[in-house]
Coordinates of C-alpha atoms in Angstrom, one line a residue:
Chain A
X825 CA 77.9 91.1 128.2
X826 CA 79.8 88.7 130.3
X827 CA 78.5 85.2 130.2
X828 CA 79.1 82.0 132.1
X829 CA 82.0 79.9 130.8
X830 CA 82.9 76.5 131.5
X831 CA 86.4 76.0 130.3
X832 CA 89.2 73.5 130.5
X833 CA 92.4 75.1 131.7
X834 CA 95.0 75.3 129.1
X835 CA 98.7 75.3 129.6
X836 CA 100.7 77.2 127.1
X837 CA 104.3 76.4 126.5
X838 CA 106.4 79.4 126.0
X839 CA 109.2 78.7 123.7
X840 CA 112.1 80.9 124.3
X841 CA 115.6 80.2 123.1
X842 CA 118.6 82.2 122.3
X843 CA 119.5 82.2 118.6
X844 CA 123.1 82.0 117.5
X845 CA 125.4 84.9 118.2
X846 CA 124.7 88.2 116.6
X847 CA 125.9 88.7 113.0
X848 CA 128.5 91.2 112.2
X849 CA 127.8 93.8 109.6
X850 CA 129.2 91.4 107.0
X851 CA 128.2 88.0 108.2
X852 CA 130.3 86.3 105.6
X853 CA 134.0 85.5 105.6
X854 CA 136.1 88.3 104.3
X855 CA 138.3 86.0 102.3
X856 CA 138.3 87.4 98.7
X857 CA 136.6 85.4 96.1
X858 CA 134.4 83.3 98.4
X859 CA 130.7 83.1 97.5
X860 CA 128.5 83.3 100.5
X861 CA 124.7 82.8 100.6
X862 CA 122.7 85.8 101.8
X863 CA 119.3 85.8 103.5
X864 CA 117.0 86.9 100.6
X865 CA 115.1 89.0 103.1
X866 CA 118.1 91.0 104.0
X867 CA 118.3 94.7 103.1
X868 CA 121.5 94.3 101.1
X869 CA 119.7 91.8 98.8
X870 CA 116.7 94.0 98.4
X871 CA 118.7 97.2 97.7
X872 CA 120.9 95.3 95.3
X873 CA 117.8 94.1 93.4
X874 CA 116.5 97.7 93.2
X875 CA 119.8 98.9 91.9
X876 CA 119.4 96.3 89.1
X877 CA 115.9 97.6 88.3
X878 CA 117.0 101.2 88.3
X879 CA 119.6 100.3 85.7
X880 CA 117.3 98.2 83.5
X881 CA 114.5 100.7 83.7
X882 CA 116.8 103.4 82.5
X883 CA 118.5 101.3 79.8
X884 CA 115.3 99.9 78.4
X885 CA 114.2 103.5 77.9
X886 CA 110.6 102.6 77.6
X887 CA 107.9 104.5 79.7
X888 CA 105.6 101.6 79.0
X889 CA 107.9 99.0 80.4
X890 CA 109.0 99.8 83.9
X891 CA 109.5 97.3 86.7
X892 CA 109.5 97.3 90.5
X893 CA 110.9 94.7 92.9
X894 CA 108.5 92.1 94.1
X895 CA 110.5 89.5 96.1
X896 CA 114.1 88.4 96.2
X897 CA 114.2 84.6 95.9
X898 CA 117.9 84.0 96.1
X899 CA 121.0 86.0 96.9
X900 CA 124.7 85.3 97.1
X901 CA 127.5 87.7 97.7
X902 CA 131.2 87.6 96.8
X903 CA 133.7 89.9 98.3
X904 CA 136.2 91.3 95.8
X905 CA 138.5 89.0 94.0
X906 CA 142.2 89.2 93.2
X907 CA 141.9 92.3 91.1
X908 CA 140.3 94.9 93.3
X909 CA 140.0 94.7 97.0
X910 CA 136.8 95.9 98.6
X911 CA 134.5 95.3 95.7
X912 CA 131.3 93.6 96.6
X913 CA 129.4 91.5 94.0
X914 CA 125.8 90.4 94.5
X915 CA 124.2 87.5 92.6
X916 CA 120.5 87.7 92.6
X917 CA 117.3 86.1 91.5
X918 CA 114.2 88.0 92.1
X919 CA 110.6 88.5 90.9
X920 CA 109.2 91.8 89.6
X921 CA 105.9 93.5 88.9
X922 CA 105.1 96.3 86.5
X923 CA 105.2 99.8 87.8
X924 CA 101.9 101.4 89.1
X925 CA 99.4 98.7 88.1
X926 CA 101.4 95.7 89.3
X927 CA 99.4 93.4 87.1
X928 CA 102.2 91.7 85.2
X929 CA 104.9 89.5 86.6
X930 CA 108.4 88.7 85.6
X931 CA 111.7 87.6 87.1
X932 CA 115.3 88.5 86.8
X933 CA 118.7 87.0 87.3
X934 CA 121.3 89.6 87.8
X935 CA 124.7 90.6 89.3
X936 CA 125.6 93.9 90.8
X937 CA 129.2 94.9 91.3
X938 CA 129.5 97.8 93.7
X939 CA 132.7 99.7 92.9
X940 CA 134.5 102.3 95.0
X941 CA 134.5 105.3 92.8
X942 CA 132.1 104.6 90.0
X943 CA 128.4 103.6 89.6
X944 CA 127.5 100.0 90.2
X945 CA 128.1 97.6 87.4
X946 CA 124.9 95.7 86.6
X947 CA 124.3 92.7 84.4
X948 CA 120.7 91.5 84.2
X949 CA 118.5 89.1 82.4
X950 CA 114.8 89.6 83.0
X951 CA 111.9 87.6 81.6
X952 CA 108.3 88.5 81.4
X953 CA 105.2 87.7 79.4
X954 CA 104.4 91.2 78.2
X955 CA 103.7 91.7 74.6
X956 CA 106.7 93.4 73.0
X957 CA 104.7 94.8 70.1
X958 CA 102.1 96.2 72.4
X959 CA 104.8 98.0 74.4
X960 CA 106.4 99.4 71.3
X961 CA 103.1 100.7 70.1
X962 CA 102.3 102.3 73.5
X963 CA 105.7 104.0 73.5
X964 CA 105.2 105.1 69.9
X965 CA 101.7 106.6 70.6
X966 CA 103.1 108.5 73.6
X967 CA 106.1 109.7 71.7
X968 CA 103.9 110.9 68.8
X969 CA 101.5 112.6 71.2
X970 CA 104.3 114.5 73.1
X971 CA 106.1 115.4 69.9
X972 CA 103.0 116.9 68.3
X973 CA 102.5 119.4 71.1
X974 CA 102.7 123.0 70.0
X975 CA 102.2 124.3 73.5
X976 CA 104.6 122.9 76.1
X977 CA 103.0 120.5 78.6
X978 CA 103.5 121.5 82.2
X979 CA 102.3 120.0 85.5
X980 CA 103.0 120.0 89.2
X981 CA 103.1 117.3 91.9
X982 CA 102.7 113.9 90.3
X983 CA 101.3 112.1 92.3
X984 CA 99.6 114.9 94.1
X985 CA 99.7 115.2 97.9
X986 CA 96.9 112.7 98.2
X987 CA 98.4 110.2 95.9
X988 CA 96.2 111.0 92.9
X989 CA 97.6 110.9 89.4
X990 CA 95.6 112.4 86.6
X991 CA 95.3 110.0 83.7
X992 CA 97.1 112.5 81.5
X993 CA 100.0 112.7 83.9
X994 CA 100.6 109.0 84.2
X995 CA 102.9 109.0 81.1
X996 CA 104.8 112.0 82.4
X997 CA 105.4 110.1 85.6
X998 CA 106.6 107.1 83.6
X999 CA 109.0 109.3 81.6
X1000 CA 110.3 110.8 84.8
X1001 CA 110.8 107.4 86.2
X1002 CA 112.9 106.3 83.2
X1003 CA 115.1 109.4 83.6
X1004 CA 115.4 109.3 87.4
X1005 CA 116.3 105.6 87.2
X1006 CA 119.5 106.8 85.6
X1007 CA 120.2 109.0 88.6
X1008 CA 119.2 106.4 91.1
X1009 CA 121.2 103.7 89.6
X1010 CA 124.3 105.9 89.5
X1011 CA 123.9 107.0 93.1
X1012 CA 123.1 103.6 94.6
X1013 CA 125.6 101.9 96.8
X1014 CA 125.6 98.8 98.9
X1015 CA 124.3 100.9 101.8
X1016 CA 122.3 103.7 100.1
X1017 CA 119.2 103.2 98.0
X1018 CA 116.6 105.4 96.4
X1019 CA 112.9 105.5 95.4
X1020 CA 111.2 108.1 93.2
X1021 CA 108.9 109.9 95.7
X1022 CA 107.3 112.6 93.7
X1023 CA 107.6 114.6 90.5
X1024 CA 107.4 118.2 91.7
X1025 CA 107.5 120.0 88.4
X1026 CA 107.3 119.0 84.7
X1027 CA 107.9 121.4 81.9
X1028 CA 108.1 120.3 78.3
X1029 CA 110.7 121.9 76.0
X1030 CA 109.4 122.1 72.5
X1031 CA 112.1 121.2 69.9
X1032 CA 112.5 121.8 66.2
X1033 CA 113.9 118.3 65.7
X1034 CA 112.3 114.9 66.3
X1035 CA 113.1 114.6 69.9
X1036 CA 110.9 114.9 72.9
X1037 CA 112.4 117.0 75.7
X1038 CA 111.3 117.6 79.3
X1039 CA 112.7 119.3 82.3
X1040 CA 111.7 117.8 85.7
X1041 CA 112.2 118.5 89.3
X1042 CA 112.0 115.1 91.0
X1043 CA 112.2 114.1 94.7
X1044 CA 114.2 111.0 95.4
X1045 CA 113.6 109.3 98.8
X1046 CA 117.0 108.3 100.0
X1047 CA 117.5 105.4 102.4
X1048 CA 118.6 105.0 105.2
X1049 CA 119.0 108.7 105.7
X1050 CA 115.3 109.3 104.9
X1051 CA 116.2 112.5 103.0
X1052 CA 114.3 113.8 100.1
X1053 CA 116.9 114.6 97.4
X1054 CA 115.6 117.2 94.9
X1055 CA 117.1 116.8 91.4
X1056 CA 116.8 119.0 88.3
X1057 CA 116.6 116.6 85.5
X1058 CA 116.5 117.1 81.7
X1059 CA 115.4 114.2 79.6
X1060 CA 115.6 113.9 75.8
X1061 CA 113.7 111.0 74.3
X1062 CA 113.9 109.7 70.8
X1063 CA 112.4 106.4 70.1
X1064 CA 114.9 103.5 69.6
X1065 CA 117.8 105.5 71.1
X1066 CA 119.0 105.5 74.7
X1067 CA 117.3 108.2 76.7
X1068 CA 119.6 111.1 77.4
X1069 CA 119.6 112.4 81.0
X1070 CA 121.3 115.4 82.4
X1071 CA 120.8 116.1 86.1
X1072 CA 121.9 118.2 89.1
X1073 CA 120.8 117.1 92.6
X1074 CA 120.7 119.4 95.6
X1075 CA 123.8 119.0 97.7
X1076 CA 123.3 116.5 100.4
X1077 CA 125.8 116.7 103.2
X1078 CA 124.1 114.3 105.5
X1079 CA 126.0 111.4 106.9
X1080 CA 125.1 109.0 109.6
X1081 CA 127.0 109.1 112.8
X1082 CA 128.1 105.5 112.3
X1083 CA 129.6 106.4 108.9
X1084 CA 127.0 104.6 106.8
X1085 CA 124.6 106.3 104.4
X1086 CA 127.2 107.9 102.2
X1087 CA 126.9 108.0 98.4
X1088 CA 129.4 106.4 96.2
X1089 CA 132.5 108.5 95.5
X1090 CA 131.9 111.0 98.3
X1091 CA 134.5 112.1 100.8
X1092 CA 133.3 113.0 104.2
X1093 CA 131.2 116.1 104.3
X1094 CA 131.5 117.0 100.6
X1095 CA 128.6 117.9 98.4
X1096 CA 127.1 115.1 96.3
X1097 CA 126.2 117.2 93.4
X1098 CA 126.8 115.3 90.2
X1099 CA 126.5 116.1 86.6
X1100 CA 124.8 113.9 84.0
X1101 CA 125.9 112.3 80.8
X1102 CA 126.5 115.4 78.7
Chain B
X145 CA 92.5 119.3 131.3
X146 CA 91.7 121.7 128.6
X147 CA 89.5 120.2 125.9
X148 CA 89.7 122.4 122.8
X149 CA 86.5 124.1 121.6
X150 CA 85.5 121.8 118.9
X151 CA 83.7 124.6 116.9
X152 CA 86.8 126.7 117.1
X153 CA 88.8 123.9 115.7
X154 CA 86.4 123.4 112.8
X155 CA 86.5 127.1 112.1
X156 CA 90.3 127.0 111.9
X157 CA 90.2 124.6 109.0
X158 CA 92.2 125.7 106.0
X159 CA 90.4 126.1 102.7
X160 CA 91.6 122.7 101.5
X161 CA 90.0 120.8 104.3
X162 CA 86.6 119.3 103.7
X163 CA 83.5 120.5 105.6
X164 CA 83.2 117.4 107.7
X165 CA 80.4 117.8 110.2
X166 CA 80.8 116.2 113.6
X167 CA 78.9 113.0 112.9
X168 CA 81.1 110.0 112.9
X169 CA 78.4 107.9 111.1
X170 CA 79.2 110.0 108.0
X171 CA 82.9 110.2 108.7
X172 CA 84.7 109.0 105.7
X173 CA 87.3 106.5 106.7
X174 CA 88.4 106.1 103.2
X175 CA 89.8 109.6 102.9
X176 CA 92.7 111.3 104.6
X177 CA 91.7 113.8 107.3
X178 CA 93.5 116.9 108.5
X179 CA 94.2 117.2 112.2
X180 CA 91.2 119.5 113.0
X181 CA 88.9 116.7 111.7
X182 CA 90.7 114.1 113.7
X183 CA 90.3 116.0 116.9
X184 CA 86.6 116.4 116.2
X185 CA 86.4 112.7 115.4
X186 CA 88.0 111.7 118.7
X187 CA 85.6 113.8 120.7
X188 CA 82.6 112.4 118.8
X189 CA 83.8 108.8 119.0
X190 CA 83.9 109.2 122.8
X191 CA 80.5 110.9 122.9
X192 CA 78.8 108.2 120.8
X193 CA 80.5 105.3 122.5
X194 CA 80.8 106.5 126.0
X195 CA 80.3 103.1 127.6
X196 CA 83.4 101.8 125.8
X197 CA 85.6 104.8 124.9
X198 CA 87.3 107.5 126.9
X199 CA 89.5 110.2 125.5
X200 CA 92.7 110.8 127.6
X201 CA 95.2 113.5 127.7
X202 CA 98.7 112.2 126.9
X203 CA 100.7 115.4 126.8
X204 CA 101.5 118.4 124.6
X205 CA 103.5 118.9 121.4
X206 CA 106.3 121.5 120.9
X207 CA 103.7 123.9 119.5
X208 CA 101.5 123.3 122.5
X209 CA 98.9 121.2 120.9
X210 CA 97.2 118.6 123.0
X211 CA 97.9 114.9 122.3
X212 CA 95.0 112.6 123.1
X213 CA 94.7 108.8 123.0
X214 CA 91.5 106.8 123.1
X215 CA 91.0 104.0 125.6
X216 CA 88.6 101.3 124.5
X217 CA 87.7 99.4 127.6
X218 CA 84.8 97.0 128.3
X219 CA 83.2 97.8 131.7
X220 CA 84.2 95.2 134.2
X221 CA 85.6 94.8 137.7
X222 CA 88.5 92.8 136.3
X223 CA 91.9 94.5 136.1
X224 CA 92.9 94.4 132.5
X225 CA 96.1 94.2 130.6
X226 CA 96.8 96.8 127.9
X227 CA 97.5 96.8 124.1
X228 CA 99.1 100.0 123.0
X229 CA 99.0 101.3 119.4
X230 CA 100.3 104.6 118.2
X231 CA 100.1 106.1 114.7
X232 CA 101.5 109.2 113.0
X233 CA 104.9 109.4 114.7
X234 CA 106.3 110.5 111.3
X235 CA 104.3 113.3 109.7
X236 CA 104.3 112.2 106.1
X237 CA 103.1 108.7 106.8
X238 CA 99.4 109.6 106.3
X239 CA 98.2 106.0 106.0
X240 CA 99.2 105.4 109.6
X241 CA 96.7 107.8 111.3
X242 CA 94.2 106.6 108.8
X243 CA 94.7 103.1 110.0
X244 CA 94.3 104.0 113.7
X245 CA 91.0 105.7 113.0
X246 CA 89.9 102.7 110.9
X247 CA 90.9 100.3 113.7
X248 CA 88.8 102.2 116.3
X249 CA 85.9 102.3 114.0
X250 CA 86.0 98.6 113.3
X251 CA 86.3 97.6 117.0
X252 CA 83.4 99.8 117.9
X253 CA 81.2 98.9 115.0
X254 CA 81.7 95.2 115.4
X255 CA 81.8 95.0 119.2
X256 CA 78.2 93.9 119.4
X257 CA 78.4 91.3 116.6
X258 CA 81.9 89.9 116.8
X259 CA 82.5 87.5 119.6
X260 CA 86.2 87.6 119.0
X261 CA 86.3 91.3 119.8
X262 CA 84.2 90.9 122.9
X263 CA 86.4 88.1 124.0
X264 CA 89.7 89.9 124.0
X265 CA 88.1 93.0 125.4
X266 CA 87.2 91.0 128.5
X267 CA 90.8 90.9 129.4
X268 CA 92.5 93.6 127.4
X269 CA 92.1 97.4 127.2
X270 CA 93.1 99.0 123.9
X271 CA 95.0 102.3 124.0
X272 CA 95.0 103.9 120.6
X273 CA 96.9 107.1 119.8
X274 CA 95.7 108.3 116.4
X275 CA 98.4 111.0 115.8
X276 CA 101.5 111.4 118.0
X277 CA 103.4 113.9 115.9
X278 CA 100.5 116.4 115.6
X279 CA 102.7 119.4 114.7
X280 CA 104.5 117.5 112.0
X281 CA 101.2 116.1 110.6
X282 CA 99.7 119.6 110.3
X283 CA 102.9 120.8 108.7
X284 CA 102.7 118.1 106.1
X285 CA 99.1 119.1 105.3
X286 CA 99.8 122.9 105.1
X287 CA 103.4 123.3 104.1
X288 CA 105.6 120.3 103.2
X289 CA 103.9 117.1 102.3
X290 CA 107.0 115.0 102.8
X291 CA 108.0 116.4 106.3
X292 CA 109.0 113.6 108.7
X293 CA 110.1 115.0 112.0
X294 CA 108.4 117.1 114.7
X295 CA 108.6 120.9 114.7
X296 CA 111.1 121.7 117.5
X297 CA 113.2 124.7 116.6
X298 CA 117.0 124.5 116.8
X299 CA 119.9 126.9 116.1
X300 CA 117.8 130.0 116.8
X301 CA 115.0 128.8 114.6
X302 CA 117.1 128.3 111.5
X303 CA 116.5 124.5 111.6
X304 CA 113.5 122.5 112.6
X305 CA 112.6 119.0 113.8
X306 CA 113.7 116.0 115.6
X307 CA 113.0 112.5 114.4
X308 CA 110.8 111.2 117.2
X309 CA 111.6 107.6 116.3
X310 CA 115.3 108.3 117.1
X311 CA 114.6 110.2 120.3
X312 CA 113.7 107.4 122.7
X313 CA 116.1 106.2 125.3
X314 CA 117.1 102.9 123.6
X315 CA 120.8 103.1 122.8
X316 CA 120.1 106.7 121.9
X317 CA 122.4 108.5 119.5
X318 CA 124.5 105.5 118.6
X319 CA 123.5 104.0 115.2
X320 CA 121.6 105.2 112.2
X321 CA 121.2 108.8 113.4
X322 CA 122.5 112.2 112.7
X323 CA 123.5 114.9 115.3
X324 CA 122.7 117.5 112.7
X325 CA 119.3 119.2 112.9
X326 CA 119.1 119.5 109.1
X327 CA 119.0 115.7 108.8
X328 CA 115.7 113.8 108.6
X329 CA 117.1 111.4 111.3
X330 CA 118.3 114.0 113.7
X331 CA 118.0 112.3 117.1
X332 CA 117.4 115.4 119.1
X333 CA 119.6 117.1 121.8
X334 CA 119.3 114.2 124.1
X335 CA 117.2 111.1 124.7
X336 CA 113.6 112.1 125.3
X337 CA 114.4 115.7 124.5
X338 CA 111.1 116.1 122.7
X339 CA 107.8 116.7 124.5
X340 CA 106.0 114.2 122.3
X341 CA 108.5 111.5 123.3
X342 CA 108.2 112.3 126.9
X343 CA 104.4 112.2 126.7
X344 CA 104.5 108.6 125.5
X345 CA 107.3 107.6 127.9
X346 CA 105.5 109.0 130.9
X347 CA 102.3 107.0 130.3
X348 CA 104.1 103.8 129.2
X349 CA 106.5 103.8 132.1
X350 CA 103.6 104.3 134.5
X351 CA 101.6 101.4 133.1
X352 CA 104.4 99.2 131.8
X353 CA 103.6 96.3 134.2
X354 CA 100.2 96.0 132.5
X355 CA 101.2 96.6 128.9
X356 CA 101.6 93.4 127.0
X357 CA 101.8 94.7 123.5
X358 CA 103.3 97.9 122.0
X359 CA 102.5 98.5 118.3
X360 CA 103.8 101.5 116.4
X361 CA 102.5 102.1 112.9
X362 CA 104.5 103.6 110.1
X363 CA 104.8 103.5 106.3
X364 CA 106.0 102.5 103.8
X365 CA 107.6 99.1 103.0
X366 CA 105.2 96.4 104.0
X367 CA 107.1 95.0 107.0
X368 CA 106.3 93.7 110.4
X369 CA 109.5 94.6 112.3
X370 CA 110.7 93.0 115.5
X371 CA 113.3 94.4 117.9
X372 CA 116.0 95.6 117.6
X373 CA 117.2 98.3 115.3
X374 CA 120.1 99.3 117.5
X375 CA 121.7 95.9 117.5
X376 CA 121.6 92.6 115.6
X377 CA 121.6 90.8 119.0
X378 CA 118.1 89.2 119.1
X379 CA 115.7 89.9 121.9
X380 CA 115.1 87.2 124.5
X381 CA 111.8 86.2 123.1
X382 CA 112.8 86.4 119.5
X383 CA 111.4 83.0 118.3
X384 CA 108.0 83.8 119.7
X385 CA 108.0 87.3 118.4
X386 CA 108.9 86.1 114.9
X387 CA 106.4 83.3 115.0
X388 CA 103.5 85.6 116.0
X389 CA 104.6 88.2 113.4
X390 CA 104.7 85.6 110.7
X391 CA 101.2 84.4 111.6
X392 CA 100.0 88.0 111.5
X393 CA 101.6 88.5 108.1
X394 CA 100.1 85.4 106.7
X395 CA 96.6 86.5 107.9
X396 CA 97.2 89.9 106.3
X397 CA 98.2 88.3 102.9
X398 CA 95.0 86.3 102.8
X399 CA 92.9 89.4 102.5
X400 CA 94.2 91.0 99.3
X401 CA 97.4 89.1 98.5
X402 CA 99.6 91.8 99.8
X403 CA 102.9 90.4 101.0
X404 CA 104.7 91.6 104.1
X405 CA 108.2 90.7 105.2
X406 CA 108.9 89.9 108.8
X407 CA 112.2 90.3 110.7
X408 CA 114.3 92.4 112.9
X409 CA 114.8 96.0 111.8
X410 CA 118.6 95.8 111.9
X411 CA 118.6 92.8 109.5
X412 CA 115.9 93.6 107.0
X413 CA 115.6 97.4 107.1
X414 CA 118.5 99.4 108.5
X415 CA 120.2 100.0 111.8
X416 CA 118.7 102.7 114.0
X417 CA 118.9 103.6 117.7
X418 CA 116.4 105.5 119.8
X419 CA 113.3 103.9 118.3
X420 CA 110.1 103.7 120.4
X421 CA 109.7 100.0 119.6
X422 CA 113.2 99.1 120.8
X423 CA 112.6 101.2 124.0
X424 CA 109.3 99.5 124.7
X425 CA 110.8 96.1 124.5
X426 CA 113.8 97.1 126.5
X427 CA 111.6 98.2 129.4
X428 CA 109.9 94.9 129.4
X429 CA 106.9 95.0 127.1
X430 CA 107.1 91.5 125.5
X431 CA 105.3 92.0 122.2
X432 CA 106.7 95.1 120.5
X433 CA 106.4 95.5 116.8
X434 CA 106.8 98.2 114.2
X435 CA 104.4 98.0 111.2
X436 CA 105.4 99.6 107.9
X437 CA 102.2 99.7 105.9
X438 CA 101.7 99.9 102.1
X439 CA 103.3 100.3 99.7
X440 CA 106.8 99.2 98.6
X441 CA 107.8 102.4 96.9
X442 CA 105.6 103.0 94.0
X443 CA 103.6 105.7 95.7
X444 CA 105.5 105.6 98.9
X445 CA 104.3 108.2 101.4
X446 CA 101.7 109.6 99.0
X447 CA 99.5 106.5 99.0
X448 CA 96.3 107.2 97.1
X449 CA 93.1 107.3 99.2
X450 CA 91.6 104.4 97.2
X451 CA 94.2 102.2 98.9
X452 CA 93.1 103.2 102.4
X453 CA 90.4 100.7 102.7
X454 CA 92.3 97.6 101.5
X455 CA 95.4 98.6 103.5
X456 CA 93.3 99.0 106.6
X457 CA 91.3 95.8 106.1
X458 CA 94.4 93.7 105.7
X459 CA 96.3 95.4 108.5
X460 CA 93.4 94.9 110.8
X461 CA 93.7 91.2 110.4
X462 CA 97.4 91.3 111.3
X463 CA 96.8 93.4 114.4
X464 CA 93.9 91.3 115.6
X465 CA 95.9 88.2 115.1
X466 CA 98.6 89.6 117.4
X467 CA 95.9 90.7 120.0
X468 CA 94.3 87.3 119.9
X469 CA 97.6 85.6 120.5
X470 CA 98.4 87.8 123.4
X471 CA 94.9 87.3 124.8
X472 CA 95.2 83.5 124.6
X473 CA 98.7 83.4 126.0
X474 CA 98.0 85.5 129.1
X475 CA 94.4 84.6 129.6
X476 CA 94.1 81.0 128.7
X477 CA 90.9 79.1 129.0
X478 CA 88.8 81.3 126.8
X479 CA 86.6 80.3 123.8
X480 CA 88.1 78.6 120.8
X481 CA 87.4 80.9 118.0
X482 CA 86.8 79.3 114.6
X483 CA 87.5 81.8 111.9
X484 CA 87.7 80.8 108.3
X485 CA 91.0 81.5 106.7
X486 CA 93.1 82.2 109.7
X487 CA 96.0 80.0 110.6
X488 CA 96.2 78.2 114.0
X489 CA 98.8 79.4 116.4
X490 CA 101.0 76.4 116.9
X491 CA 102.5 77.5 120.2
X492 CA 99.2 76.7 121.8
X493 CA 99.5 73.2 123.2
X494 CA 95.9 72.5 124.1
X495 CA 92.7 73.3 122.3
X496 CA 90.1 74.7 124.6
X497 CA 86.4 73.9 124.4
X498 CA 84.2 76.6 125.8
X499 CA 80.6 77.0 126.5
X500 CA 79.5 80.5 126.3
X501 CA 76.2 81.3 127.9
X502 CA 75.0 84.8 127.3

């Protein structure tokens, strides 16, 4: 319904300027040992922070204490020092949220050293306000519940195709997340990152000893190639010990035409199948 | 133009699909819908809002399905400029078509009551494409939930799918792609090799002098991305693009606290060539953005349906912020809209006082 309008004409000033010249792929001087600030919004900083969290989520070995990246606050990078050329070390400060519910907050200071032929070296110190005792009790309850099963627990598709997670399956997803964090940390490079996309299959393995054992098929979303990498993963969990993870991932021969997107330790065109710790 | 028999489409529904009847008033915008239901919905939306909405043929998919877009246009003898928004270019990104449907619903439901909507519709037509990659979307419902590409056959049918967002003629085939069909980012056999790509290109090319804004909706990651992916060289209007995107992201955050990052694809996401958004900007459409909706990797592509509403509500604010800016920039002299909680656009030099007599 058009109406009559009396309006003062307005002049809009269009601001248009040419920002500084384009950055190279590494917009910092290549002189070894020089620390260079990084845009905290850059993808390198975000993926380095995620590498840290994969590592800590695996090493903490607690399905009740898993973290996701919230926001990178500060990032610096140092190209390899005197000892090894080509190593890239990131220094990061970032905030975190708890996995799934995202109700709790925390923050981390960390370094990630990407190496040529081994998994990234991570050092991290994270702080949060979650109750340690509560977490231990939650882990203990879950552990006892899984250990007491006479019939193996099985499930498919967590979350399901519509994103739903049965309440009973939430803890299975958390256990899968701990295990796949080991895989994702080890496979992460400066240019390749992972997310856990879906647990396709879960099958408990009943044991005669104290441990809780599961076999999973997990799908890992790989960036930037956008592949879904399927991994067979075996997880053995005893409270108070590091989680034991064995895995085989489907061969992934995909490279990008510009040479990026390769996993660590891969030669051109070879399979990226890797074995786990044992 | 062949319009599919709606009843036939409903009958073809797989057992998993719900028995949605053809009444948009009871259409559940907080659930994901299979393609048959979206086709039905489009036809009904046009039927129930015929003074504002027309359904248009865009082209056909590899598997010969018809691609439609909806044009929302206020009747007038003025020539209008165009806002384009497409959803569902990647099959597994289900929240994207859900958002296009939500957007259409909101515009139509609030057209009578919201002066902001009526204001920008005076000057702007909205072209909304709810699902571009129809074959892929159906495939993700029926066969492989995490499928991304279209369904074009290669290598004698031993390999399927081109990444439509690597198939546009914007530095095609140079960065962040694969020439191998088995890759998720296979860029196709040549620029615009895919019928879905050509369908978009033909329309946009024809209308490009009238298109002010090109929005393409993806998931996940929570980004508003500016050109380019194929180079770190900034676009000519980078400052303005960034400013508007930041304002949009701020408006989005106000709704539910969700934080989005803003920046060029090549800097904050990854390098890629052949994207539709790069192509749109390169042919002269000034405001070209890629949205990556919720979340940041926790559910990823399988975003639960209970997040459809909050995602769509917050994204709506971001998109209308951009549309408002474009409207005010190219059609100055309109009403000053006072909306609580939205940030002023600081590139506007003069505040305009308007008397509206209806």
